mmCIF file of C-alpha atoms and ligand atoms in Angstrom:
data_model
loop_
_atom_site.group_PDB
_atom_site.id
_atom_site.type_symbol
_atom_site.label_atom_id
_atom_site.label_comp_id
_atom_site.label_asym_id
_atom_site.label_seq_id
_atom_site.Cartn_x
_atom_site.Cartn_y
_atom_site.Cartn_z
ATOM 1 C CA MET A 446 243.240 218.749 195.834
ATOM 2 C CA SER A 447 246.281 217.201 194.793
ATOM 3 C CA LYS A 448 249.258 215.164 195.630
ATOM 4 C CA THR A 449 252.790 216.424 194.848
ATOM 5 C CA ILE A 450 256.252 214.942 195.647
ATOM 6 C CA SER A 451 259.078 217.075 196.247
ATOM 7 C CA ILE A 452 262.461 214.913 195.439
ATOM 8 C CA ASN A 453 266.112 215.657 196.497
ATOM 9 C CA ALA A 454 268.026 212.956 194.531
ATOM 10 C CA GLY A 455 271.696 212.393 194.850
ATOM 11 C CA SER A 456 274.187 209.815 193.235
ATOM 12 C CA SER A 457 273.044 207.119 195.640
ATOM 13 C CA SER A 458 270.285 208.424 197.726
ATOM 14 C CA LEU A 459 266.603 210.225 197.144
ATOM 15 C CA LYS A 460 264.930 212.197 199.843
ATOM 16 C CA TRP A 461 261.095 212.606 199.533
ATOM 17 C CA GLN A 462 258.135 214.342 200.709
ATOM 18 C CA LEU A 463 254.742 213.975 199.840
ATOM 19 C CA TYR A 464 252.286 216.935 200.150
ATOM 20 C CA LYS A 465 248.610 217.487 199.652
ATOM 21 C CA MET A 466 248.319 220.757 197.828
ATOM 22 C CA PRO A 467 247.356 223.702 197.927
ATOM 23 C CA GLN A 468 246.804 222.930 201.612
ATOM 24 C CA GLU A 469 250.681 222.381 201.993
ATOM 25 C CA GLU A 470 250.134 219.491 204.277
ATOM 26 C CA VAL A 471 252.845 216.994 204.713
ATOM 27 C CA ILE A 472 251.378 213.613 204.331
ATOM 28 C CA ALA A 473 254.396 211.354 204.179
ATOM 29 C CA LYS A 474 258.267 211.832 203.816
ATOM 30 C CA GLY A 475 261.139 209.351 203.193
ATOM 31 C CA LEU A 476 264.670 208.384 202.164
ATOM 32 C CA ILE A 477 265.878 205.830 199.940
ATOM 33 C CA GLU A 478 269.383 205.180 200.361
ATOM 34 C CA ARG A 479 272.560 203.064 198.964
ATOM 35 C CA ILE A 480 271.045 203.148 195.260
ATOM 36 C CA GLY A 481 273.346 201.438 193.384
ATOM 37 C CA LEU A 482 274.998 199.451 196.516
ATOM 38 C CA GLU A 483 274.368 196.293 198.339
ATOM 39 C CA ASP A 484 271.394 196.585 200.804
ATOM 40 C CA GLY A 485 269.668 199.360 199.982
ATOM 41 C CA VAL A 486 267.140 201.138 202.552
ATOM 42 C CA SER A 487 264.145 202.786 202.025
ATOM 43 C CA THR A 488 262.295 204.591 205.089
ATOM 44 C CA VAL A 489 259.137 205.943 204.955
ATOM 45 C CA LYS A 490 257.644 208.180 207.858
ATOM 46 C CA PHE A 491 253.858 209.093 208.212
ATOM 47 C CA ASN A 492 251.345 209.124 210.574
ATOM 48 C CA GLY A 493 253.813 209.595 213.337
ATOM 49 C CA GLN A 494 255.116 206.064 212.377
ATOM 50 C CA THR A 495 258.515 204.917 210.840
ATOM 51 C CA GLU A 496 258.676 202.217 208.235
ATOM 52 C CA SER A 497 262.046 200.995 207.412
ATOM 53 C CA GLU A 498 262.849 198.178 204.635
ATOM 54 C CA THR A 499 266.331 196.912 203.497
ATOM 55 C CA THR A 500 266.263 195.619 199.681
ATOM 56 C CA ASP A 501 268.522 195.984 196.577
ATOM 57 C CA ILE A 502 267.997 198.969 195.027
ATOM 58 C CA PRO A 503 269.910 198.664 191.716
ATOM 59 C CA ASP A 504 269.281 202.115 190.188
ATOM 60 C CA HIS A 505 267.157 205.262 190.179
ATOM 61 C CA LYS A 506 264.183 203.814 188.573
ATOM 62 C CA ALA A 507 263.934 200.926 190.937
ATOM 63 C CA ALA A 508 264.409 203.571 193.746
ATOM 64 C CA VAL A 509 261.273 205.472 192.549
ATOM 65 C CA LYS A 510 259.219 202.180 191.885
ATOM 66 C CA ILE A 511 260.040 201.274 195.402
ATOM 67 C CA LEU A 512 258.999 204.798 196.710
ATOM 68 C CA LEU A 513 255.645 204.549 194.976
ATOM 69 C CA ASP A 514 254.944 200.993 195.793
ATOM 70 C CA ASP A 515 255.561 201.905 199.572
ATOM 71 C CA LEU A 516 253.206 204.704 199.114
ATOM 72 C CA ILE A 517 250.679 202.105 197.889
ATOM 73 C CA ARG A 518 251.581 199.199 200.378
ATOM 74 C CA LEU A 519 251.154 201.758 203.213
ATOM 75 C CA ASN A 520 247.631 202.944 202.251
ATOM 76 C CA ILE A 521 249.056 206.479 201.795
ATOM 77 C CA ILE A 522 247.832 206.500 198.091
ATOM 78 C CA ALA A 523 245.273 204.269 196.486
ATOM 79 C CA ASN A 524 246.579 204.414 192.991
ATOM 80 C CA TYR A 525 249.527 206.506 191.152
ATOM 81 C CA GLU A 526 246.940 208.808 189.627
ATOM 82 C CA GLU A 527 246.793 210.569 193.035
ATOM 83 C CA ILE A 528 250.031 211.938 192.357
ATOM 84 C CA THR A 529 249.685 215.000 189.980
ATOM 85 C CA GLY A 530 252.877 216.561 190.392
ATOM 86 C CA VAL A 531 256.658 216.048 191.198
ATOM 87 C CA GLY A 532 259.450 218.918 191.852
ATOM 88 C CA HIS A 533 263.045 217.932 191.700
ATOM 89 C CA ARG A 534 265.720 219.614 193.441
ATOM 90 C CA ILE A 535 268.559 220.797 191.259
ATOM 91 C CA VAL A 536 271.962 221.851 192.616
ATOM 92 C CA ALA A 537 273.176 223.765 189.507
ATOM 93 C CA GLY A 538 271.493 225.488 187.097
ATOM 94 C CA GLY A 539 274.234 227.686 185.682
ATOM 95 C CA GLU A 540 273.197 230.356 183.248
ATOM 96 C CA TYR A 541 270.288 228.615 181.580
ATOM 97 C CA PHE A 542 267.782 228.619 184.617
ATOM 98 C CA LYS A 543 266.942 231.965 186.366
ATOM 99 C CA GLU A 544 263.732 230.278 187.818
ATOM 100 C CA SER A 545 261.958 226.818 188.132
ATOM 101 C CA ALA A 546 260.784 225.320 184.677
ATOM 102 C CA LEU A 547 258.772 222.562 183.506
ATOM 103 C CA VAL A 548 260.907 219.460 182.478
ATOM 104 C CA ASP A 549 261.122 218.466 178.940
ATOM 105 C CA GLU A 550 264.189 216.573 177.293
ATOM 106 C CA LYS A 551 266.139 219.760 176.439
ATOM 107 C CA VAL A 552 265.880 220.651 180.311
ATOM 108 C CA ILE A 553 266.995 217.048 181.397
ATOM 109 C CA GLU A 554 270.177 217.501 178.867
ATOM 110 C CA GLN A 555 270.797 220.804 180.604
ATOM 111 C CA VAL A 556 270.992 219.646 183.837
ATOM 112 C CA GLU A 557 273.105 216.449 182.683
ATOM 113 C CA GLU A 558 275.246 219.368 180.861
ATOM 114 C CA LEU A 559 275.493 221.087 184.123
ATOM 115 C CA SER A 560 277.140 218.241 185.916
ATOM 116 C CA LEU A 561 280.607 219.787 185.721
ATOM 117 C CA LEU A 562 279.288 222.438 188.210
ATOM 118 C CA ALA A 563 277.892 219.787 190.773
ATOM 119 C CA PRO A 564 279.312 216.348 190.149
ATOM 120 C CA LEU A 565 277.973 215.077 193.278
ATOM 121 C CA HIS A 566 274.355 216.288 192.685
ATOM 122 C CA ASN A 567 273.383 216.982 189.126
ATOM 123 C CA PRO A 568 273.692 213.465 187.652
ATOM 124 C CA GLY A 569 271.674 211.918 190.385
ATOM 125 C CA ALA A 570 269.183 214.522 189.870
ATOM 126 C CA ALA A 571 268.726 214.169 186.441
ATOM 127 C CA LEU A 572 268.349 210.017 186.957
ATOM 128 C CA GLY A 573 265.707 210.807 189.324
ATOM 129 C CA ILE A 574 263.806 212.954 186.828
ATOM 130 C CA ARG A 575 264.104 210.281 184.088
ATOM 131 C CA ALA A 576 262.891 207.472 186.526
ATOM 132 C CA PHE A 577 259.669 209.803 187.371
ATOM 133 C CA LYS A 578 259.182 210.430 183.862
ATOM 134 C CA GLU A 579 259.187 207.010 182.820
ATOM 135 C CA LEU A 580 256.854 205.638 185.747
ATOM 136 C CA LEU A 581 254.562 208.480 185.891
ATOM 137 C CA PRO A 582 254.935 210.089 182.395
ATOM 138 C CA ASP A 583 251.707 212.439 182.494
ATOM 139 C CA ILE A 584 252.106 214.470 185.881
ATOM 140 C CA THR A 585 253.403 217.878 186.041
ATOM 141 C CA SER A 586 257.484 217.490 186.426
ATOM 142 C CA VAL A 587 259.030 220.732 187.400
ATOM 143 C CA VAL A 588 262.843 221.425 188.450
ATOM 144 C CA VAL A 589 264.211 223.831 191.141
ATOM 145 C CA PHE A 590 267.332 225.285 191.142
ATOM 146 C CA ASP A 591 269.709 226.035 194.020
ATOM 147 C CA THR A 592 271.240 228.692 191.892
ATOM 148 C CA ALA A 593 268.131 230.375 190.493
ATOM 149 C CA PHE A 594 267.712 233.027 193.379
ATOM 150 C CA HIS A 595 271.051 234.018 192.859
ATOM 151 C CA THR A 596 270.562 234.875 189.148
ATOM 152 C CA SER A 597 269.881 238.294 190.402
ATOM 153 C CA MET A 598 273.301 238.975 191.476
ATOM 154 C CA PRO A 599 274.761 241.879 189.534
ATOM 155 C CA GLU A 600 278.040 240.997 187.249
ATOM 156 C CA VAL A 601 280.512 242.745 189.621
ATOM 157 C CA ALA A 602 279.532 240.326 192.213
ATOM 158 C CA TYR A 603 279.331 237.316 189.898
ATOM 159 C CA ARG A 604 282.379 237.882 187.721
ATOM 160 C CA TYR A 605 285.873 236.527 189.345
ATOM 161 C CA PRO A 606 288.764 238.916 188.578
ATOM 162 C CA ILE A 607 290.610 236.438 185.979
ATOM 163 C CA ALA A 608 290.976 236.941 182.265
ATOM 164 C CA ASN A 609 287.888 237.049 180.466
ATOM 165 C CA ARG A 610 288.364 234.253 178.194
ATOM 166 C CA TYR A 611 287.884 231.837 181.220
ATOM 167 C CA TYR A 612 284.193 233.313 181.645
ATOM 168 C CA GLU A 613 283.667 233.486 177.882
ATOM 169 C CA ASP A 614 284.944 230.217 177.145
ATOM 170 C CA TYR A 615 283.944 228.182 180.353
ATOM 171 C CA LYS A 616 281.420 230.322 182.078
ATOM 172 C CA VAL A 617 283.918 230.463 185.340
ATOM 173 C CA ARG A 618 281.667 232.729 187.641
ATOM 174 C CA LYS A 619 279.989 232.705 190.793
ATOM 175 C CA TYR A 620 276.505 230.636 190.476
ATOM 176 C CA GLY A 621 276.158 230.378 194.558
ATOM 177 C CA ALA A 622 273.652 227.537 195.836
ATOM 178 C CA HIS A 623 271.160 227.104 198.734
ATOM 179 C CA GLY A 624 269.008 229.846 196.750
ATOM 180 C CA THR A 625 265.622 228.097 197.676
ATOM 181 C CA SER A 626 266.479 228.351 201.303
ATOM 182 C CA HIS A 627 267.825 231.698 201.271
ATOM 183 C CA GLN A 628 264.732 232.690 199.376
ATOM 184 C CA TYR A 629 262.231 231.128 201.611
ATOM 185 C CA VAL A 630 263.566 232.273 204.855
ATOM 186 C CA ALA A 631 263.904 235.801 203.586
ATOM 187 C CA GLY A 632 260.409 235.811 202.627
ATOM 188 C CA GLU A 633 259.642 234.368 205.974
ATOM 189 C CA ALA A 634 261.613 237.098 207.822
ATOM 190 C CA ALA A 635 259.737 239.947 206.078
ATOM 191 C CA LYS A 636 256.260 238.181 207.325
ATOM 192 C CA ILE A 637 257.917 237.958 210.862
ATOM 193 C CA LEU A 638 259.104 241.278 210.797
ATOM 194 C CA ASP A 639 255.936 242.820 209.412
ATOM 195 C CA LYS A 640 257.493 244.916 206.632
ATOM 196 C CA PRO A 641 257.770 244.577 202.906
ATOM 197 C CA LEU A 642 260.379 242.488 201.601
ATOM 198 C CA GLU A 643 260.903 244.924 198.942
ATOM 199 C CA GLU A 644 262.138 247.332 201.918
ATOM 200 C CA LEU A 645 264.459 245.171 203.597
ATOM 201 C CA LYS A 646 268.281 244.577 203.563
ATOM 202 C CA LEU A 647 268.694 241.049 205.171
ATOM 203 C CA ILE A 648 271.663 238.756 205.552
ATOM 204 C CA THR A 649 270.744 235.122 205.454
ATOM 205 C CA CYS A 650 273.060 232.530 206.961
ATOM 206 C CA HIS A 651 272.246 228.886 205.702
ATOM 207 C CA ILE A 652 274.680 227.157 207.900
ATOM 208 C CA GLY A 653 274.447 223.313 208.031
ATOM 209 C CA ASN A 654 277.120 220.840 206.988
ATOM 210 C CA GLY A 655 277.248 222.732 203.765
ATOM 211 C CA ALA A 656 277.061 226.633 204.569
ATOM 212 C CA SER A 657 276.593 229.969 202.764
ATOM 213 C CA ILE A 658 275.479 233.555 203.459
ATOM 214 C CA THR A 659 273.778 235.867 201.382
ATOM 215 C CA ALA A 660 273.063 239.474 200.863
ATOM 216 C CA VAL A 661 269.374 239.964 200.021
ATOM 217 C CA ASP A 662 268.440 243.497 199.075
ATOM 218 C CA GLY A 663 264.720 244.064 198.572
ATOM 219 C CA GLY A 664 264.231 240.613 198.009
ATOM 220 C CA LYS A 665 267.031 239.809 195.409
ATOM 221 C CA SER A 666 270.183 238.168 195.955
ATOM 222 C CA VAL A 667 272.814 240.663 195.349
ATOM 223 C CA ASP A 668 275.840 238.540 196.368
ATOM 224 C CA THR A 669 276.507 235.148 198.201
ATOM 225 C CA SER A 670 279.405 233.412 199.684
ATOM 226 C CA MET A 671 279.575 229.917 197.429
ATOM 227 C CA GLY A 672 280.937 230.219 194.206
ATOM 228 C CA LEU A 673 281.408 228.597 190.725
ATOM 229 C CA THR A 674 280.496 225.366 193.056
ATOM 230 C CA PRO A 675 279.279 224.867 196.764
ATOM 231 C CA LEU A 676 283.268 224.861 197.900
ATOM 232 C CA GLY A 677 283.661 228.778 197.929
ATOM 233 C CA GLY A 678 282.782 230.838 200.982
ATOM 234 C CA VAL A 679 282.891 230.225 204.556
ATOM 235 C CA MET A 680 284.332 227.092 206.260
ATOM 236 C CA MET A 681 281.957 224.222 206.209
ATOM 237 C CA GLY A 682 282.006 220.778 207.701
ATOM 238 C CA THR A 683 284.465 219.292 205.287
ATOM 239 C CA ARG A 684 284.986 222.097 202.814
ATOM 240 C CA SER A 685 287.596 224.599 203.176
ATOM 241 C CA GLY A 686 285.801 227.527 201.759
ATOM 242 C CA ASP A 687 287.973 230.704 200.180
ATOM 243 C CA LEU A 688 291.345 230.057 200.097
ATOM 244 C CA ASP A 689 294.334 231.969 198.767
ATOM 245 C CA PRO A 690 294.257 230.230 195.034
ATOM 246 C CA ALA A 691 298.332 229.898 195.413
ATOM 247 C CA ILE A 692 297.968 227.200 197.683
ATOM 248 C CA ILE A 693 296.931 224.739 195.195
ATOM 249 C CA PRO A 694 299.832 225.073 192.643
ATOM 250 C CA PHE A 695 301.945 225.414 196.121
ATOM 251 C CA LEU A 696 300.897 221.888 197.224
ATOM 252 C CA ILE A 697 301.074 220.463 193.956
ATOM 253 C CA ASP A 698 304.796 221.377 193.752
ATOM 254 C CA ARG A 699 305.170 219.396 196.938
ATOM 255 C CA GLU A 700 303.292 216.740 196.197
ATOM 256 C CA PRO A 701 303.072 216.345 192.479
ATOM 257 C CA GLU A 702 300.313 213.402 192.837
ATOM 258 C CA LEU A 703 298.064 216.184 193.882
ATOM 259 C CA ALA A 704 297.969 217.281 190.318
ATOM 260 C CA ASP A 705 294.660 215.572 189.519
ATOM 261 C CA ALA A 706 291.452 217.113 189.247
ATOM 262 C CA GLU A 707 289.735 214.645 191.289
ATOM 263 C CA LYS A 708 292.328 214.035 194.254
ATOM 264 C CA ILE A 709 292.768 218.073 194.732
ATOM 265 C CA ARG A 710 289.148 218.442 194.639
ATOM 266 C CA ASN A 711 289.005 215.825 197.466
ATOM 267 C CA VAL A 712 291.372 217.580 199.387
ATOM 268 C CA PHE A 713 289.258 220.759 199.634
ATOM 269 C CA ASN A 714 286.010 219.321 199.487
ATOM 270 C CA ARG A 715 286.150 216.350 201.854
ATOM 271 C CA GLU A 716 289.145 216.816 204.032
ATOM 272 C CA SER A 717 289.164 220.287 205.187
ATOM 273 C CA GLY A 718 287.001 222.471 207.108
ATOM 274 C CA LEU A 719 285.771 221.378 210.682
ATOM 275 C CA LEU A 720 287.108 217.957 209.925
ATOM 276 C CA GLY A 721 290.216 219.143 208.631
ATOM 277 C CA ILE A 722 291.227 221.405 211.541
ATOM 278 C CA SER A 723 289.704 219.093 214.568
ATOM 279 C CA GLU A 724 290.700 215.744 212.972
ATOM 280 C CA LYS A 725 287.749 214.494 214.835
ATOM 281 C CA SER A 726 284.481 215.255 213.121
ATOM 282 C CA SER A 727 282.847 217.553 210.682
ATOM 283 C CA ASP A 728 279.661 217.623 212.758
ATOM 284 C CA MET A 729 279.201 220.628 214.724
ATOM 285 C CA ARG A 730 277.926 218.867 217.820
ATOM 286 C CA ASP A 731 281.168 216.955 218.054
ATOM 287 C CA ILE A 732 283.362 220.302 217.703
ATOM 288 C CA ILE A 733 281.512 222.109 220.557
ATOM 289 C CA ALA A 734 281.553 218.990 222.647
ATOM 290 C CA GLY A 735 285.572 218.577 221.901
ATOM 291 C CA MET A 736 285.789 222.479 222.550
ATOM 292 C CA HIS A 737 283.974 221.799 225.939
ATOM 293 C CA GLU A 738 286.390 218.936 226.942
ATOM 294 C CA GLY A 739 289.326 221.671 226.315
ATOM 295 C CA ASP A 740 290.583 219.840 222.906
ATOM 296 C CA HIS A 741 292.614 222.285 221.253
ATOM 297 C CA ASN A 742 291.963 221.182 217.488
ATOM 298 C CA SER A 743 288.245 221.313 218.229
ATOM 299 C CA THR A 744 288.597 224.757 219.806
ATOM 300 C CA LEU A 745 290.378 226.114 216.854
ATOM 301 C CA ALA A 746 287.960 224.492 214.492
ATOM 302 C CA PHE A 747 285.106 226.338 216.235
ATOM 303 C CA ASN A 748 286.962 229.475 216.566
ATOM 304 C CA MET A 749 287.627 229.683 212.725
ATOM 305 C CA PHE A 750 284.437 228.546 211.794
ATOM 306 C CA ILE A 751 282.953 231.584 213.831
ATOM 307 C CA ASP A 752 285.650 233.850 212.475
ATOM 308 C CA ARG A 753 284.683 233.201 208.679
ATOM 309 C CA LEU A 754 281.032 233.456 209.517
ATOM 310 C CA LYS A 755 281.484 236.933 211.154
ATOM 311 C CA LYS A 756 283.850 238.063 208.098
ATOM 312 C CA TYR A 757 281.263 237.229 205.421
ATOM 313 C CA ILE A 758 278.372 238.870 207.616
ATOM 314 C CA GLY A 759 280.517 242.070 207.817
ATOM 315 C CA GLN A 760 281.292 242.162 204.006
ATOM 316 C CA TYR A 761 277.690 241.815 203.625
ATOM 317 C CA VAL A 762 277.054 244.840 205.571
ATOM 318 C CA ALA A 763 279.142 246.711 203.360
ATOM 319 C CA VAL A 764 277.491 245.088 200.344
ATOM 320 C CA LEU A 765 274.058 246.325 201.163
ATOM 321 C CA ASN A 766 275.043 249.597 202.779
ATOM 322 C CA GLY A 767 273.259 248.495 206.301
ATOM 323 C CA VAL A 768 271.331 245.766 207.223
ATOM 324 C CA ASP A 769 267.806 245.230 209.018
ATOM 325 C CA ALA A 770 268.356 241.685 209.906
ATOM 326 C CA ILE A 771 270.643 238.584 209.923
ATOM 327 C CA VAL A 772 268.630 235.311 209.496
ATOM 328 C CA PHE A 773 270.024 232.122 210.574
ATOM 329 C CA THR A 774 268.825 228.685 209.091
ATOM 330 C CA ALA A 775 269.843 225.020 208.548
ATOM 331 C CA GLY A 776 271.054 222.446 211.014
ATOM 332 C CA ILE A 777 273.509 224.657 212.716
ATOM 333 C CA GLY A 778 271.913 227.816 212.297
ATOM 334 C CA GLU A 779 268.479 226.504 213.917
ATOM 335 C CA ASN A 780 269.916 224.690 216.330
ATOM 336 C CA SER A 781 273.167 225.807 217.838
ATOM 337 C CA ASP A 782 272.555 228.689 220.003
ATOM 338 C CA VAL A 783 276.140 228.532 221.060
ATOM 339 C CA VAL A 784 277.397 229.282 217.268
ATOM 340 C CA ARG A 785 274.796 231.912 217.094
ATOM 341 C CA GLU A 786 275.757 233.641 220.236
ATOM 342 C CA ALA A 787 279.538 233.448 219.269
ATOM 343 C CA VAL A 788 278.846 234.854 215.929
ATOM 344 C CA ILE A 789 276.767 237.758 217.020
ATOM 345 C CA SER A 790 278.750 238.719 220.006
ATOM 346 C CA GLY A 791 281.363 239.921 217.590
ATOM 347 C CA LEU A 792 279.183 241.995 215.528
ATOM 348 C CA THR A 793 277.766 244.136 217.990
ATOM 349 C CA TRP A 794 279.308 247.454 216.638
ATOM 350 C CA PHE A 795 276.797 247.121 213.883
ATOM 351 C CA GLY A 796 273.889 247.276 216.395
ATOM 352 C CA VAL A 797 272.886 243.661 216.997
ATOM 353 C CA ASP A 798 272.593 242.193 220.378
ATOM 354 C CA LEU A 799 271.039 238.898 221.120
ATOM 355 C CA ASP A 800 268.359 238.426 224.155
ATOM 356 C CA PRO A 801 270.010 235.237 225.842
ATOM 357 C CA GLU A 802 266.319 234.159 226.785
ATOM 358 C CA LYS A 803 265.412 234.154 223.324
ATOM 359 C CA ASN A 804 268.604 232.698 221.766
ATOM 360 C CA VAL A 805 268.075 229.236 223.282
ATOM 361 C CA PRO A 806 267.925 225.596 221.800
ATOM 362 C CA GLY A 807 264.417 225.269 219.734
ATOM 363 C CA ALA A 808 264.399 229.012 219.278
ATOM 364 C CA ASN A 809 262.058 230.285 216.362
ATOM 365 C CA GLY A 810 261.416 233.764 215.478
ATOM 366 C CA ILE A 811 263.382 237.039 216.764
ATOM 367 C CA ILE A 812 266.106 236.295 219.180
ATOM 368 C CA SER A 813 267.723 239.805 219.337
ATOM 369 C CA THR A 814 266.593 242.260 222.262
ATOM 370 C CA ASP A 815 263.603 244.662 221.581
ATOM 371 C CA ALA A 816 266.150 247.631 221.518
ATOM 372 C CA ALA A 817 268.664 246.182 218.762
ATOM 373 C CA LYS A 818 268.910 248.188 215.738
ATOM 374 C CA VAL A 819 269.483 245.102 213.788
ATOM 375 C CA LYS A 820 267.167 242.336 214.520
ATOM 376 C CA VAL A 821 268.333 238.515 214.406
ATOM 377 C CA LEU A 822 266.241 235.672 213.676
ATOM 378 C CA VAL A 823 265.911 232.003 213.522
ATOM 379 C CA ILE A 824 264.089 230.489 210.780
ATOM 380 C CA PRO A 825 263.834 226.832 209.931
ATOM 381 C CA THR A 826 264.198 226.374 206.308
ATOM 382 C CA ASP A 827 261.792 224.706 203.944
ATOM 383 C CA GLU A 828 263.325 223.723 200.971
ATOM 384 C CA GLU A 829 260.780 221.023 200.087
ATOM 385 C CA LEU A 830 257.646 223.097 200.842
ATOM 386 C CA VAL A 831 259.304 225.531 198.123
ATOM 387 C CA ILE A 832 259.593 222.966 195.400
ATOM 388 C CA ALA A 833 255.889 221.752 196.164
ATOM 389 C CA ARG A 834 254.671 225.255 195.774
ATOM 390 C CA ASP A 835 256.585 225.715 192.381
ATOM 391 C CA VAL A 836 255.077 222.615 191.219
ATOM 392 C CA GLU A 837 251.460 223.886 191.823
ATOM 393 C CA ARG A 838 252.357 227.239 190.489
ATOM 394 C CA LEU A 839 253.515 225.708 187.216
ATOM 395 C CA LYS A 840 251.113 223.091 186.823
ATOM 396 C CA THR A 841 249.858 222.017 183.546
ATOM 397 C CA LYS A 842 246.786 220.096 184.452
HETATM 398 P P1 LIG B 2149 273.087 219.321 205.224
HETATM 399 O O1 LIG B 2149 273.983 220.693 204.777
HETATM 400 O O2 LIG B 2149 273.583 218.060 205.262
HETATM 401 O O3 LIG B 2149 271.567 219.420 204.605
HETATM 402 P P2 LIG B 2149 272.083 219.974 208.059
HETATM 403 O O4 LIG B 2149 271.276 221.474 207.624
HETATM 404 O O5 LIG B 2149 271.244 218.790 208.239
HETATM 405 O O6 LIG B 2149 273.074 219.861 206.942
HETATM 406 O O7 LIG B 2149 273.123 220.599 209.138
HETATM 407 C C1 LIG B 2149 273.753 219.427 209.720
HETATM 408 C C2 LIG B 2149 274.859 220.313 210.847
HETATM 409 O O8 LIG B 2149 273.895 220.634 212.040
HETATM 410 C C3 LIG B 2149 275.676 219.481 211.387
HETATM 411 O O9 LIG B 2149 277.092 219.732 211.454
HETATM 412 C C4 LIG B 2149 275.284 218.854 212.880
HETATM 413 O O10 LIG B 2149 276.337 219.042 213.830
HETATM 414 C C5 LIG B 2149 274.465 220.377 213.087
HETATM 415 N N1 LIG B 2149 273.627 220.363 214.262
HETATM 416 C C6 LIG B 2149 272.239 219.906 214.454
HETATM 417 N N2 LIG B 2149 272.036 219.861 215.692
HETATM 418 C C7 LIG B 2149 272.835 220.984 216.090
HETATM 419 C C8 LIG B 2149 273.014 221.364 217.460
HETATM 420 N N3 LIG B 2149 271.943 221.251 218.394
HETATM 421 N N4 LIG B 2149 274.140 222.061 218.091
HETATM 422 C C9 LIG B 2149 274.967 222.045 216.908
HETATM 423 N N5 LIG B 2149 275.002 221.762 215.699
HETATM 424 C C10 LIG B 2149 273.926 221.000 215.387
#
């Protein structure tokens, strides 16, 4: 028996989950917020209780120390030795990482080098890895990449039709994201459908604040909607998704101050999507509430969101030359019967049909009618569990 922590560290936060392995039992989980800012907060959930503590957390090492001390203080572990493994979620693995890997100095340097592809995520993740290395140097440490599942994409899908030198010099290509989630729900879908994954054509829709759609053929990602970075693809909470690239120089011509990489990145990453159109919120619950109140901008935001999802699903039916099942997951995909109904009701030509008695809040499993040719499923994602499993699989002691 061993205890494994899965870690999702960002620039100022660190989400964790402690597992008893190989039983895959969640012992405790928590979130450390406001690292490097005043009044950091550490929250721990275990045994149905929630403990929260406000304290200064100057850096990631301090955050990891607080997490480990919380585990001891709350009697969740008796000593550090009980923890035998840690798995770190990494957003960008570039072309270096086709699968999860054991951490060494070179791996950490590569994660840092890939920060250009995930500036909001990789630097914090690298700090998290280093913090664990310092405090628990002898445990198995593994990195699990959001991009790894998509390294099976064929060149025709991952290359952009721009001059070769941008790929050769800078590796400008599609990497995708949310791979751990797409891979997990594809595997779960095969179990629910009781068919070998190798024989299934699936379209997996991870729709949360960030959203991506993946075409999965025989268990392998063959195309995905996010691109070089998580900005590409469908419309999201605050991200635009795909655009005519000419919009960027067009705006710079009119507002020259936008000719600054950070500023223009912000326009499309933080001020667009549901937020940009509704001018109200990036949260789908607020958008649906606004729509029900008759607010024009919220209604437009909702309809555009659905339109982009439908178009991507349609594209991937073409990429796969057919589809056996469409899977919904993540915050919106798991919880919003309204979004699922709106997407699927526009795709009936493909042979999908929702059962209104099954497509309800809290749905889990198949939500299409028995007669539908293409099945529709809701599957709660569990990226933390995949990370813990990879630590178990790669563990060295
Ligand atoms: P992240 O990408 O930050 O991990 P999540 O997967 O947690 O995001 O999804 C967050 C999104 O899920 C938010 O837009 C939120 O409004 C949406 N969501 C959660 N519950 C519901 C619900 N019942 N109906 C509609 N949207 C919901």
